[in-house]
PDB file of C-alpha atoms and ligand atoms in Angstrom:
ATOM      1  CA  UNK H  18      -9.068 -11.002 -63.229  1.00  0.00           C
ATOM      2  CA  UNK H  19      -9.954  -9.727 -59.781  1.00  0.00           C
ATOM      3  CA  UNK H  20      -7.295  -8.193 -57.567  1.00  0.00           C
ATOM      4  CA  UNK H  21      -8.107  -9.502 -54.125  1.00  0.00           C
ATOM      5  CA  UNK H  22      -7.413  -6.568 -51.817  1.00  0.00           C
ATOM      6  CA  UNK H  23      -8.842  -8.361 -48.833  1.00  0.00           C
ATOM      7  CA  UNK H  24      -6.359 -11.202 -49.135  1.00  0.00           C
ATOM      8  CA  UNK H  25      -3.411  -8.918 -49.913  1.00  0.00           C
ATOM      9  CA  UNK H  26      -4.206  -6.628 -46.980  1.00  0.00           C
ATOM     10  CA  UNK H  27      -4.387  -9.633 -44.669  1.00  0.00           C
ATOM     11  CA  UNK H  28      -0.992 -10.807 -45.879  1.00  0.00           C
ATOM     12  CA  UNK H  29       0.487  -7.356 -45.170  1.00  0.00           C
ATOM     13  CA  UNK H  30      -1.107  -7.260 -41.710  1.00  0.00           C
ATOM     14  CA  UNK H  31       0.248 -10.737 -40.934  1.00  0.00           C
ATOM     15  CA  UNK H  32       3.737  -9.549 -41.880  1.00  0.00           C
ATOM     16  CA  UNK H  33       3.305  -6.569 -39.546  1.00  0.00           C
ATOM     17  CA  UNK H  34       2.078  -8.833 -36.771  1.00  0.00           C
ATOM     18  CA  UNK H  35       5.343 -10.751 -36.914  1.00  0.00           C
ATOM     19  CA  UNK H  36       7.357  -7.521 -36.729  1.00  0.00           C
ATOM     20  CA  UNK H  37       5.381  -6.336 -33.691  1.00  0.00           C
ATOM     21  CA  UNK H  38       5.820  -9.721 -31.997  1.00  0.00           C
ATOM     22  CA  UNK H  39       9.575  -9.377 -32.538  1.00  0.00           C
ATOM     23  CA  UNK H  40       9.519  -5.960 -30.846  1.00  0.00           C
ATOM     24  CA  UNK H  41       7.622  -7.473 -27.927  1.00  0.00           C
ATOM     25  CA  UNK H  42      10.065 -10.360 -27.623  1.00  0.00           C
ATOM     26  CA  UNK H  43      12.961  -7.917 -27.621  1.00  0.00           C
ATOM     27  CA  UNK H  44      11.291  -6.033 -24.737  1.00  0.00           C
ATOM     28  CA  UNK H  45      10.874  -2.907 -26.871  1.00  0.00           C
ATOM     29  CA  UNK H  46       8.104  -0.338 -26.636  1.00  0.00           C
ATOM     30  CA  UNK H  47       5.034  -1.210 -28.741  1.00  0.00           C
ATOM     31  CA  UNK H  48       3.913   1.238 -31.487  1.00  0.00           C
ATOM     32  CA  UNK H  49       0.805   3.225 -30.612  1.00  0.00           C
ATOM     33  CA  UNK H  50      -1.833   4.855 -32.798  1.00  0.00           C
ATOM     34  CA  UNK H  51      -4.219   7.477 -31.435  1.00  0.00           C
ATOM     35  CA  UNK H  52      -7.385   8.267 -33.364  1.00  0.00           C
ATOM     36  CA  UNK H  53      -9.391  11.390 -32.582  1.00  0.00           C
ATOM     37  CA  UNK H  54     -13.086  11.143 -33.332  1.00  0.00           C
ATOM     38  CA  UNK H  55     -15.131  14.327 -33.067  1.00  0.00           C
ATOM     39  CA  UNK H  56     -18.920  13.993 -33.023  1.00  0.00           C
ATOM     40  CA  UNK H  57     -21.074  10.985 -33.822  1.00  0.00           C
ATOM     41  CA  UNK H  58     -20.964  10.613 -37.616  1.00  0.00           C
ATOM     42  CA  UNK H  59     -22.038   7.001 -38.267  1.00  0.00           C
ATOM     43  CA  UNK H  60     -19.592   6.306 -41.092  1.00  0.00           C
ATOM     44  CA  UNK H  61     -16.700   7.786 -39.092  1.00  0.00           C
ATOM     45  CA  UNK H  62     -17.570   5.573 -36.127  1.00  0.00           C
ATOM     46  CA  UNK H  63     -17.382   2.484 -38.342  1.00  0.00           C
ATOM     47  CA  UNK H  64     -14.045   3.563 -39.851  1.00  0.00           C
ATOM     48  CA  UNK H  65     -12.622   4.204 -36.392  1.00  0.00           C
ATOM     49  CA  UNK H  66     -13.825   0.844 -35.081  1.00  0.00           C
ATOM     50  CA  UNK H  67     -12.141  -0.868 -38.038  1.00  0.00           C
ATOM     51  CA  UNK H  68      -8.893   0.954 -37.305  1.00  0.00           C
ATOM     52  CA  UNK H  69      -9.048  -0.176 -33.666  1.00  0.00           C
ATOM     53  CA  UNK H  70      -9.668  -3.775 -34.771  1.00  0.00           C
ATOM     54  CA  UNK H  71      -6.705  -3.646 -37.155  1.00  0.00           C
ATOM     55  CA  UNK H  72      -4.398  -2.381 -34.379  1.00  0.00           C
ATOM     56  CA  UNK H  73      -5.585  -5.202 -32.177  1.00  0.00           C
ATOM     57  CA  UNK H  74      -4.979  -7.719 -34.989  1.00  0.00           C
ATOM     58  CA  UNK H  75      -1.380  -6.673 -35.609  1.00  0.00           C
ATOM     59  CA  UNK H  76      -0.670  -6.226 -31.898  1.00  0.00           C
ATOM     60  CA  UNK H  77      -0.242  -2.436 -31.822  1.00  0.00           C
ATOM     61  CA  UNK H  78      -1.580  -0.237 -29.064  1.00  0.00           C
ATOM     62  CA  UNK H  79      -4.483   1.997 -29.968  1.00  0.00           C
ATOM     63  CA  UNK H  80      -6.514   4.668 -28.273  1.00  0.00           C
ATOM     64  CA  UNK H  81      -9.622   6.439 -29.507  1.00  0.00           C
ATOM     65  CA  UNK H  82     -10.240   9.898 -28.110  1.00  0.00           C
ATOM     66  CA  UNK H  83     -13.941  10.633 -28.536  1.00  0.00           C
ATOM     67  CA  UNK H  84     -14.842  14.299 -28.355  1.00  0.00           C
ATOM     68  CA  UNK H  85     -18.154  16.102 -28.460  1.00  0.00           C
ATOM     69  CA  UNK H  86     -19.032  17.874 -31.729  1.00  0.00           C
ATOM     70  CA  UNK H  87     -19.586  21.115 -29.802  1.00  0.00           C
ATOM     71  CA  UNK H  88     -15.958  21.364 -28.648  1.00  0.00           C
ATOM     72  CA  UNK H  89     -13.944  24.466 -29.470  1.00  0.00           C
ATOM     73  CA  UNK H  90     -11.139  24.522 -31.974  1.00  0.00           C
ATOM     74  CA  UNK H  91      -8.796  25.481 -29.143  1.00  0.00           C
ATOM     75  CA  UNK H  92      -9.716  22.375 -27.125  1.00  0.00           C
ATOM     76  CA  UNK H  93      -9.012  20.134 -30.101  1.00  0.00           C
ATOM     77  CA  UNK H  94      -5.724  21.929 -30.729  1.00  0.00           C
ATOM     78  CA  UNK H  95      -4.697  21.357 -27.127  1.00  0.00           C
ATOM     79  CA  UNK H  96      -5.458  17.642 -27.413  1.00  0.00           C
ATOM     80  CA  UNK H  97      -3.209  17.427 -30.480  1.00  0.00           C
ATOM     81  CA  UNK H  98      -0.425  19.435 -28.840  1.00  0.00           C
ATOM     82  CA  UNK H  99      -0.507  16.957 -25.939  1.00  0.00           C
ATOM     83  CA  UNK H 100      -0.278  13.975 -28.293  1.00  0.00           C
ATOM     84  CA  UNK H 101       2.568  15.605 -30.234  1.00  0.00           C
ATOM     85  CA  UNK H 102       4.558  15.750 -26.981  1.00  0.00           C
ATOM     86  CA  UNK H 103       3.631  12.267 -25.780  1.00  0.00           C
ATOM     87  CA  UNK H 104       6.681  10.043 -26.312  1.00  0.00           C
ATOM     88  CA  UNK H 105       4.531   6.901 -26.320  1.00  0.00           C
ATOM     89  CA  UNK H 106       2.378   8.026 -29.240  1.00  0.00           C
ATOM     90  CA  UNK H 107       3.678   7.209 -32.731  1.00  0.00           C
ATOM     91  CA  UNK H 108       0.684   7.959 -34.938  1.00  0.00           C
ATOM     92  CA  UNK H 109      -2.018  10.621 -34.656  1.00  0.00           C
ATOM     93  CA  UNK H 110      -5.055  10.464 -36.914  1.00  0.00           C
ATOM     94  CA  UNK H 111      -7.918  12.933 -36.866  1.00  0.00           C
ATOM     95  CA  UNK H 112     -10.957  11.241 -38.381  1.00  0.00           C
ATOM     96  CA  UNK H 113     -12.509  13.483 -41.046  1.00  0.00           C
ATOM     97  CA  UNK H 114     -14.854  15.191 -41.577  1.00  0.00           C
ATOM     98  CA  UNK H 115     -14.668  17.598 -38.642  1.00  0.00           C
ATOM     99  CA  UNK H 116     -17.611  19.776 -37.543  1.00  0.00           C
ATOM    100  CA  UNK H 117     -17.969  22.879 -39.703  1.00  0.00           C
ATOM    101  CA  UNK H 118     -16.826  25.356 -37.048  1.00  0.00           C
ATOM    102  CA  UNK H 119     -13.407  23.707 -36.912  1.00  0.00           C
ATOM    103  CA  UNK H 120     -10.811  24.516 -39.572  1.00  0.00           C
ATOM    104  CA  UNK H 121      -9.641  21.180 -40.895  1.00  0.00           C
ATOM    105  CA  UNK H 122      -6.463  22.623 -42.408  1.00  0.00           C
ATOM    106  CA  UNK H 123      -5.417  24.296 -39.166  1.00  0.00           C
ATOM    107  CA  UNK H 124      -5.896  21.032 -37.264  1.00  0.00           C
ATOM    108  CA  UNK H 125      -4.057  18.818 -39.755  1.00  0.00           C
ATOM    109  CA  UNK H 126      -1.158  21.288 -39.923  1.00  0.00           C
ATOM    110  CA  UNK H 127      -0.746  21.108 -36.169  1.00  0.00           C
ATOM    111  CA  UNK H 128      -0.064  17.358 -36.077  1.00  0.00           C
ATOM    112  CA  UNK H 129       3.642  16.601 -35.713  1.00  0.00           C
ATOM    113  CA  UNK H 130       4.570  15.601 -39.280  1.00  0.00           C
ATOM    114  CA  UNK H 131       6.555  12.633 -37.921  1.00  0.00           C
ATOM    115  CA  UNK H 132       3.333  11.284 -36.377  1.00  0.00           C
ATOM    116  CA  UNK H 133       1.102  12.178 -39.341  1.00  0.00           C
ATOM    117  CA  UNK H 134       0.150   8.612 -40.332  1.00  0.00           C
ATOM    118  CA  UNK H 135      -2.520   9.852 -42.771  1.00  0.00           C
ATOM    119  CA  UNK H 136       0.188  11.703 -44.717  1.00  0.00           C
ATOM    120  CA  UNK H 137      -1.913  14.875 -44.975  1.00  0.00           C
ATOM    121  CA  UNK H 138       0.528  17.321 -43.313  1.00  0.00           C
ATOM    122  CA  UNK H 139       1.989  19.868 -45.781  1.00  0.00           C
ATOM    123  CA  UNK H 140       5.487  18.683 -44.977  1.00  0.00           C
ATOM    124  CA  UNK H 141       4.619  15.087 -45.957  1.00  0.00           C
ATOM    125  CA  UNK H 142       2.760  16.338 -49.041  1.00  0.00           C
ATOM    126  CA  UNK H 143       5.886  18.278 -50.063  1.00  0.00           C
ATOM    127  CA  UNK H 144       8.083  15.229 -49.511  1.00  0.00           C
ATOM    128  CA  UNK H 145       5.809  13.160 -51.729  1.00  0.00           C
ATOM    129  CA  UNK H 146       6.000  15.808 -54.444  1.00  0.00           C
ATOM    130  CA  UNK H 147       9.781  15.912 -54.185  1.00  0.00           C
ATOM    131  CA  UNK H 148      10.082  12.119 -54.120  1.00  0.00           C
ATOM    132  CA  UNK H 149      11.586  12.158 -50.621  1.00  0.00           C
ATOM    133  CA  UNK H 150      10.866   9.653 -47.851  1.00  0.00           C
ATOM    134  CA  UNK H 151       7.893  10.654 -45.746  1.00  0.00           C
ATOM    135  CA  UNK H 152       4.517   9.370 -44.627  1.00  0.00           C
ATOM    136  CA  UNK H 153       2.395   8.699 -47.715  1.00  0.00           C
ATOM    137  CA  UNK H 154      -1.453   8.782 -47.712  1.00  0.00           C
ATOM    138  CA  UNK H 155      -2.825   5.294 -47.113  1.00  0.00           C
ATOM    139  CA  UNK H 156      -5.277   4.729 -49.985  1.00  0.00           C
ATOM    140  CA  UNK H 157      -2.813   5.767 -52.740  1.00  0.00           C
ATOM    141  CA  UNK H 158      -0.056   3.717 -51.116  1.00  0.00           C
ATOM    142  CA  UNK H 159      -2.417   0.737 -50.973  1.00  0.00           C
ATOM    143  CA  UNK H 160      -3.022   0.979 -54.711  1.00  0.00           C
ATOM    144  CA  UNK H 161       0.712   0.875 -55.390  1.00  0.00           C
ATOM    145  CA  UNK H 162       0.945  -2.305 -53.324  1.00  0.00           C
ATOM    146  CA  UNK H 163      -1.877  -3.840 -55.388  1.00  0.00           C
ATOM    147  CA  UNK H 164       0.002  -3.036 -58.608  1.00  0.00           C
ATOM    148  CA  UNK H 165       3.164  -4.552 -57.117  1.00  0.00           C
ATOM    149  CA  UNK H 166       1.260  -7.680 -56.186  1.00  0.00           C
ATOM    150  CA  UNK H 167       0.289  -8.274 -59.820  1.00  0.00           C
ATOM    151  CA  UNK H 168       3.889  -7.472 -60.842  1.00  0.00           C
ATOM    152  CA  UNK H 169       2.735  -4.521 -62.885  1.00  0.00           C
ATOM    153  CA  UNK H 170       5.560  -2.288 -64.106  1.00  0.00           C
ATOM    154  CA  UNK H 171       4.293   1.267 -64.577  1.00  0.00           C
ATOM    155  CA  UNK H 172       7.290   2.377 -66.635  1.00  0.00           C
ATOM    156  CA  UNK H 173       6.092   4.049 -69.811  1.00  0.00           C
ATOM    157  CA  UNK H 174       2.463   3.184 -69.127  1.00  0.00           C
ATOM    158  CA  UNK H 175      -0.450   5.618 -69.521  1.00  0.00           C
ATOM    159  CA  UNK H 176      -2.151   6.132 -66.184  1.00  0.00           C
ATOM    160  CA  UNK H 177      -5.372   8.120 -65.999  1.00  0.00           C
ATOM    161  CA  UNK H 178      -6.481   9.163 -62.525  1.00  0.00           C
ATOM    162  CA  UNK H 179     -10.041  10.469 -62.423  1.00  0.00           C
ATOM    163  CA  UNK H 180     -10.474  12.640 -59.321  1.00  0.00           C
ATOM    164  CA  UNK H 181      -8.088  15.306 -58.021  1.00  0.00           C
ATOM    165  CA  UNK H 182      -8.623  15.217 -54.264  1.00  0.00           C
ATOM    166  CA  UNK H 183      -5.692  15.810 -51.940  1.00  0.00           C
ATOM    167  CA  UNK H 184      -6.222  12.468 -50.237  1.00  0.00           C
ATOM    168  CA  UNK H 185      -6.554  10.181 -53.263  1.00  0.00           C
ATOM    169  CA  UNK H 186      -6.252  11.615 -56.792  1.00  0.00           C
ATOM    170  CA  UNK H 187      -3.228  13.903 -56.470  1.00  0.00           C
ATOM    171  CA  UNK H 188      -1.071  11.626 -54.287  1.00  0.00           C
ATOM    172  CA  UNK H 189      -1.711   8.489 -56.362  1.00  0.00           C
ATOM    173  CA  UNK H 190      -0.868  10.446 -59.513  1.00  0.00           C
ATOM    174  CA  UNK H 191       2.467  11.453 -57.968  1.00  0.00           C
ATOM    175  CA  UNK H 192       3.242   7.895 -56.880  1.00  0.00           C
ATOM    176  CA  UNK H 193       2.603   6.669 -60.436  1.00  0.00           C
ATOM    177  CA  UNK H 194       4.756   9.473 -61.835  1.00  0.00           C
ATOM    178  CA  UNK H 195       7.614   8.442 -59.538  1.00  0.00           C
ATOM    179  CA  UNK H 196       7.252   4.940 -61.014  1.00  0.00           C
ATOM    180  CA  UNK H 197       7.807   6.419 -64.502  1.00  0.00           C
ATOM    181  CA  UNK H 198       4.232   6.295 -65.753  1.00  0.00           C
ATOM    182  CA  UNK H 199       2.804   8.999 -68.017  1.00  0.00           C
ATOM    183  CA  UNK H 200       0.079  10.417 -65.835  1.00  0.00           C
ATOM    184  CA  UNK H 201      -3.097  12.320 -66.634  1.00  0.00           C
ATOM    185  CA  UNK H 202      -5.292  13.691 -63.848  1.00  0.00           C
ATOM    186  CA  UNK H 203      -8.898  14.123 -64.978  1.00  0.00           C
ATOM    187  CA  UNK H 204     -11.739  15.763 -63.048  1.00  0.00           C
ATOM    188  CA  UNK H 205     -15.257  17.122 -63.415  1.00  0.00           C
ATOM    189  CA  UNK H 206     -14.151  19.804 -65.912  1.00  0.00           C
ATOM    190  CA  UNK H 207     -12.220  17.426 -68.159  1.00  0.00           C
ATOM    191  CA  UNK H 208     -13.420  17.473 -71.779  1.00  0.00           C
ATOM    192  CA  UNK H 209     -13.882  14.156 -73.577  1.00  0.00           C
ATOM    193  CA  UNK H 210     -13.519  12.109 -70.406  1.00  0.00           C
ATOM    194  CA  UNK H 211     -14.368   8.858 -72.216  1.00  0.00           C
ATOM    195  CA  UNK H 212     -11.585   9.365 -74.783  1.00  0.00           C
ATOM    196  CA  UNK H 213      -9.098  10.316 -72.060  1.00  0.00           C
ATOM    197  CA  UNK H 214      -9.974   7.220 -70.002  1.00  0.00           C
ATOM    198  CA  UNK H 215      -9.890   4.960 -73.039  1.00  0.00           C
ATOM    199  CA  UNK H 216      -6.183   5.790 -73.461  1.00  0.00           C
ATOM    200  CA  UNK H 217      -5.385   4.399 -70.028  1.00  0.00           C
ATOM    201  CA  UNK H 218      -3.314   1.292 -69.445  1.00  0.00           C
ATOM    202  CA  UNK H 219      -4.227   1.873 -65.807  1.00  0.00           C
ATOM    203  CA  UNK H 220      -7.456   3.645 -64.908  1.00  0.00           C
ATOM    204  CA  UNK H 221      -7.818   4.879 -61.343  1.00  0.00           C
ATOM    205  CA  UNK H 222     -11.417   5.796 -60.604  1.00  0.00           C
ATOM    206  CA  UNK H 223     -11.825   8.106 -57.603  1.00  0.00           C
ATOM    207  CA  UNK H 224     -14.849  10.324 -58.118  1.00  0.00           C
ATOM    208  CA  UNK H 225     -17.458   9.010 -55.671  1.00  0.00           C
ATOM    209  CA  UNK H 226     -20.212   8.278 -58.209  1.00  0.00           C
ATOM    210  CA  UNK H 227     -21.760   4.831 -58.234  1.00  0.00           C
ATOM    211  CA  UNK H 228     -20.988   2.690 -61.322  1.00  0.00           C
ATOM    212  CA  UNK H 229     -20.046   5.754 -63.392  1.00  0.00           C
ATOM    213  CA  UNK H 230     -17.379   4.038 -65.510  1.00  0.00           C
ATOM    214  CA  UNK H 231     -18.790   1.448 -67.934  1.00  0.00           C
ATOM    215  CA  UNK H 232     -17.089  -0.400 -70.812  1.00  0.00           C
ATOM    216  CA  UNK H 233     -17.092   2.766 -72.952  1.00  0.00           C
ATOM    217  CA  UNK H 234     -14.365   4.212 -70.722  1.00  0.00           C
ATOM    218  CA  UNK H 235     -12.071   1.198 -70.641  1.00  0.00           C
ATOM    219  CA  UNK H 236      -9.335   0.099 -73.046  1.00  0.00           C
ATOM    220  CA  UNK H 237      -9.117  -3.638 -73.734  1.00  0.00           C
ATOM    221  CA  UNK H 238      -6.680  -5.164 -71.246  1.00  0.00           C
ATOM    222  CA  UNK H 239      -6.496  -2.132 -68.946  1.00  0.00           C
ATOM    223  CA  UNK H 240      -5.913  -2.432 -65.208  1.00  0.00           C
ATOM    224  CA  UNK H 241      -8.791  -0.801 -63.334  1.00  0.00           C
ATOM    225  CA  UNK H 242      -8.413   0.350 -59.739  1.00  0.00           C
ATOM    226  CA  UNK H 243     -11.707   1.426 -58.210  1.00  0.00           C
ATOM    227  CA  UNK H 244     -11.425   3.695 -55.174  1.00  0.00           C
ATOM    228  CA  UNK H 245     -15.124   4.575 -54.976  1.00  0.00           C
ATOM    229  CA  UNK H 246     -17.172   3.629 -51.941  1.00  0.00           C
ATOM    230  CA  UNK H 247     -20.657   4.350 -53.139  1.00  0.00           C
ATOM    231  CA  UNK H 248     -24.181   3.000 -52.800  1.00  0.00           C
ATOM    232  CA  UNK H 249     -26.132   1.584 -55.753  1.00  0.00           C
ATOM    233  CA  UNK H 250     -29.870   1.853 -56.418  1.00  0.00           C
ATOM    234  CA  UNK H 251     -30.486  -0.884 -53.802  1.00  0.00           C
ATOM    235  CA  UNK H 252     -28.286   0.861 -51.240  1.00  0.00           C
ATOM    236  CA  UNK H 253     -25.645  -1.834 -51.720  1.00  0.00           C
ATOM    237  CA  UNK H 254     -21.980  -0.882 -51.434  1.00  0.00           C
ATOM    238  CA  UNK H 255     -20.403  -0.465 -54.887  1.00  0.00           C
ATOM    239  CA  UNK H 256     -17.603   1.378 -56.612  1.00  0.00           C
ATOM    240  CA  UNK H 257     -17.244   4.109 -59.226  1.00  0.00           C
ATOM    241  CA  UNK H 258     -16.846   1.374 -61.857  1.00  0.00           C
ATOM    242  CA  UNK H 259     -19.682  -0.717 -63.251  1.00  0.00           C
ATOM    243  CA  UNK H 260     -17.885  -3.928 -62.340  1.00  0.00           C
ATOM    244  CA  UNK H 261     -20.058  -6.392 -64.286  1.00  0.00           C
ATOM    245  CA  UNK H 262     -19.893  -4.288 -67.433  1.00  0.00           C
ATOM    246  CA  UNK H 263     -16.116  -3.861 -67.280  1.00  0.00           C
ATOM    247  CA  UNK H 264     -14.749  -7.105 -65.846  1.00  0.00           C
ATOM    248  CA  UNK H 265     -14.421  -8.881 -69.200  1.00  0.00           C
ATOM    249  CA  UNK H 266     -12.539  -5.984 -70.823  1.00  0.00           C
ATOM    250  CA  UNK H 267     -10.095  -5.241 -68.016  1.00  0.00           C
ATOM    251  CA  UNK H 268      -7.065  -7.482 -67.498  1.00  0.00           C
ATOM    252  CA  UNK H 269      -7.233  -6.789 -63.770  1.00  0.00           C
ATOM    253  CA  UNK H 270      -9.890  -5.042 -61.720  1.00  0.00           C
ATOM    254  CA  UNK H 271     -10.445  -4.341 -58.029  1.00  0.00           C
ATOM    255  CA  UNK H 272     -13.913  -5.229 -56.744  1.00  0.00           C
ATOM    256  CA  UNK H 273     -15.862  -3.098 -54.280  1.00  0.00           C
ATOM    257  CA  UNK H 274     -15.959  -4.209 -51.536  1.00  0.00           C
ATOM    258  CA  UNK H 275     -12.745  -6.179 -51.165  1.00  0.00           C
ATOM    259  CA  UNK H 276     -10.392  -4.234 -53.442  1.00  0.00           C
ATOM    260  CA  UNK H 277      -8.775  -0.903 -52.611  1.00  0.00           C
ATOM    261  CA  UNK H 278     -10.750  -0.412 -49.366  1.00  0.00           C
ATOM    262  CA  UNK H 279      -9.056  -3.031 -47.163  1.00  0.00           C
ATOM    263  CA  UNK H 280      -5.619  -1.812 -48.287  1.00  0.00           C
ATOM    264  CA  UNK H 281      -6.188   1.603 -46.712  1.00  0.00           C
ATOM    265  CA  UNK H 282      -6.242   0.269 -43.163  1.00  0.00           C
ATOM    266  CA  UNK H 283      -3.327  -2.093 -43.776  1.00  0.00           C
ATOM    267  CA  UNK H 284      -1.277   0.904 -44.993  1.00  0.00           C
ATOM    268  CA  UNK H 285      -2.306   2.878 -41.901  1.00  0.00           C
ATOM    269  CA  UNK H 286      -0.814   0.120 -39.776  1.00  0.00           C
ATOM    270  CA  UNK H 287       2.359   0.170 -41.884  1.00  0.00           C
ATOM    271  CA  UNK H 288       2.592   3.950 -41.604  1.00  0.00           C
ATOM    272  CA  UNK H 289       2.290   3.710 -37.815  1.00  0.00           C
ATOM    273  CA  UNK H 290       5.166   1.237 -37.681  1.00  0.00           C
ATOM    274  CA  UNK H 291       7.169   3.482 -40.043  1.00  0.00           C
ATOM    275  CA  UNK H 292       6.545   6.495 -37.783  1.00  0.00           C
ATOM    276  CA  UNK H 293       7.598   4.419 -34.765  1.00  0.00           C
ATOM    277  CA  UNK H 294      10.759   3.179 -36.475  1.00  0.00           C
ATOM    278  CA  UNK H 295      11.763   6.684 -37.572  1.00  0.00           C
ATOM    279  CA  UNK H 296      11.235   8.111 -34.101  1.00  0.00           C
ATOM    280  CA  UNK H 297      12.973   5.256 -32.315  1.00  0.00           C
ATOM    281  CA  UNK H 298      15.904   5.708 -34.718  1.00  0.00           C
TER     282      UNK H 298
HETATM  283  P1  LIG L 642     -13.701  14.040 -53.491  1.00  0.00           P
HETATM  284  O1  LIG L 642     -12.820  14.826 -52.600  1.00  0.00           O
HETATM  285  O2  LIG L 642     -15.172  14.228 -53.443  1.00  0.00           O
HETATM  286  O3  LIG L 642     -13.220  14.289 -54.994  1.00  0.00           O
HETATM  287  C1  LIG L 642     -13.904  13.773 -56.074  1.00  0.00           C
HETATM  288  C2  LIG L 642     -13.161  14.107 -57.333  1.00  0.00           C
HETATM  289  O4  LIG L 642     -13.844  13.519 -58.406  1.00  0.00           O
HETATM  290  C3  LIG L 642     -13.065  15.600 -57.625  1.00  0.00           C
HETATM  291  O5  LIG L 642     -11.769  15.908 -58.077  1.00  0.00           O
HETATM  292  C4  LIG L 642     -14.104  15.809 -58.718  1.00  0.00           C
HETATM  293  O6  LIG L 642     -13.743  16.815 -59.655  1.00  0.00           O
HETATM  294  C5  LIG L 642     -14.074  14.479 -59.425  1.00  0.00           C
HETATM  295  N1  LIG L 642     -15.361  14.184 -60.067  1.00  0.00           N
HETATM  296  C6  LIG L 642     -16.584  14.143 -59.489  1.00  0.00           C
HETATM  297  N2  LIG L 642     -17.510  13.820 -60.415  1.00  0.00           N
HETATM  298  C7  LIG L 642     -16.858  13.652 -61.587  1.00  0.00           C
HETATM  299  C8  LIG L 642     -17.269  13.306 -62.889  1.00  0.00           C
HETATM  300  N3  LIG L 642     -18.534  13.076 -63.187  1.00  0.00           N
HETATM  301  N4  LIG L 642     -16.328  13.224 -63.844  1.00  0.00           N
HETATM  302  C9  LIG L 642     -15.033  13.442 -63.582  1.00  0.00           C
HETATM  303  N5  LIG L 642     -14.580  13.787 -62.346  1.00  0.00           N
HETATM  304  C10 LIG L 642     -15.492  13.884 -61.377  1.00  0.00           C
HETATM  305  O7  LIG L 642     -13.487  12.475 -53.334  1.00  0.00           O
HETATM  306  P2  LIG L 642     -12.345  11.600 -52.632  1.00  0.00           P
HETATM  307  O8  LIG L 642     -12.268  11.927 -51.194  1.00  0.00           O
HETATM  308  O9  LIG L 642     -11.103  11.615 -53.460  1.00  0.00           O
HETATM  309  O10 LIG L 642     -13.028  10.169 -52.786  1.00  0.00           O
HETATM  310  C11 LIG L 642     -13.404   9.627 -54.017  1.00  0.00           C
HETATM  311  C12 LIG L 642     -14.122   8.308 -53.788  1.00  0.00           C
HETATM  312  O11 LIG L 642     -13.231   7.418 -53.150  1.00  0.00           O
HETATM  313  C13 LIG L 642     -15.335   8.376 -52.870  1.00  0.00           C
HETATM  314  O12 LIG L 642     -16.280   7.410 -53.280  1.00  0.00           O
HETATM  315  C14 LIG L 642     -14.774   7.986 -51.506  1.00  0.00           C
HETATM  316  O13 LIG L 642     -15.759   7.423 -50.653  1.00  0.00           O
HETATM  317  C15 LIG L 642     -13.779   6.956 -51.921  1.00  0.00           C
HETATM  318  N6  LIG L 642     -12.661   6.769 -50.991  1.00  0.00           N
HETATM  319  C16 LIG L 642     -12.348   5.483 -50.685  1.00  0.00           C
HETATM  320  C17 LIG L 642     -11.280   5.224 -49.863  1.00  0.00           C
HETATM  321  C18 LIG L 642     -10.945   3.810 -49.568  1.00  0.00           C
HETATM  322  O14 LIG L 642     -10.274   3.528 -48.603  1.00  0.00           O
HETATM  323  N7  LIG L 642     -11.381   2.876 -50.416  1.00  0.00           N
HETATM  324  C19 LIG L 642     -10.526   6.270 -49.322  1.00  0.00           C
HETATM  325  C20 LIG L 642     -10.856   7.577 -49.681  1.00  0.00           C
HETATM  326  C21 LIG L 642     -11.920   7.813 -50.527  1.00  0.00           C
HETATM  327  P3  LIG L 642     -13.615  18.390 -59.267  1.00  0.00           P
HETATM  328  O15 LIG L 642     -12.317  18.494 -58.528  1.00  0.00           O
HETATM  329  O16 LIG L 642     -13.582  19.062 -60.576  1.00  0.00           O
HETATM  330  O17 LIG L 642     -14.801  18.707 -58.409  1.00  0.00           O
END
């Protein structure tokens, strides 16, 4: 059965919309997200536009700071320092990737961890590891919501996460661990990947390779969450999972598009409200 991420994300955004309307009615300040976009990467521009649209939909304030790719690291750092101090800014997001001459780590570390709505700051990463409340990366958080929506209890289940990036693989593995799953993180050096995946009650595919996972990787009845945003041989958007080959074997599967993707932005909106709420006390 398909897990309809588009519908679920809309439901979450509608719930947020109501909360923001209540703030407005109570005469409170409205949460604000600031997105920094450096350079003119096409994909980044689309992502940023979608984030702006989502803010508009839920009724949050948003601002996009567009900066030239030739800017110095110091200039970018000064922009962030200003936003850290700005009392009216709740969330700061630096759209990645950054130009090569800018050190991504240095920039992400500079963002006030209370405004780090992407959940990439080391202090939020540490909190996630320790199981403490903090801002959690959006895509992994979105996958947990999808599992909740199908009433899936991870306790005692075998979860295999393929991909060990800091933004998807590692954080989603930790979230599953906190929900009492037995978690394996696989990657490009994993031996016997098919056998490892075939053990999974829940397979999380996050490698960035179009239609890589076919039926040989999937256990009968497994839940398959496909994070991939790839292009197939006809340049059509697809996932890391060969959907048509797997859909009859899996009990639940997320399509691409319309699965994990839409959840990411909905979780960004939720993180911005969380950051606002924590700062407002
Ligand atoms: P990434 O940083 O490129 O990491 C890819 C991971 O996959 C690495 O850990 C790599 O292993 C592993 N890998 C690559 N090829 C493999 C193979 N053949 N077998 C096993 N493991 C393999 O990717 P990412 O940023 O996590 O993104 C992964 C995918 O998710 C991409 O398609 C991206 O576009 C998509 N994505 C979607 C969303 C969304 O909102 N839907 C958000 C973020 C990312 P090594 O570590 O050994 O190199």
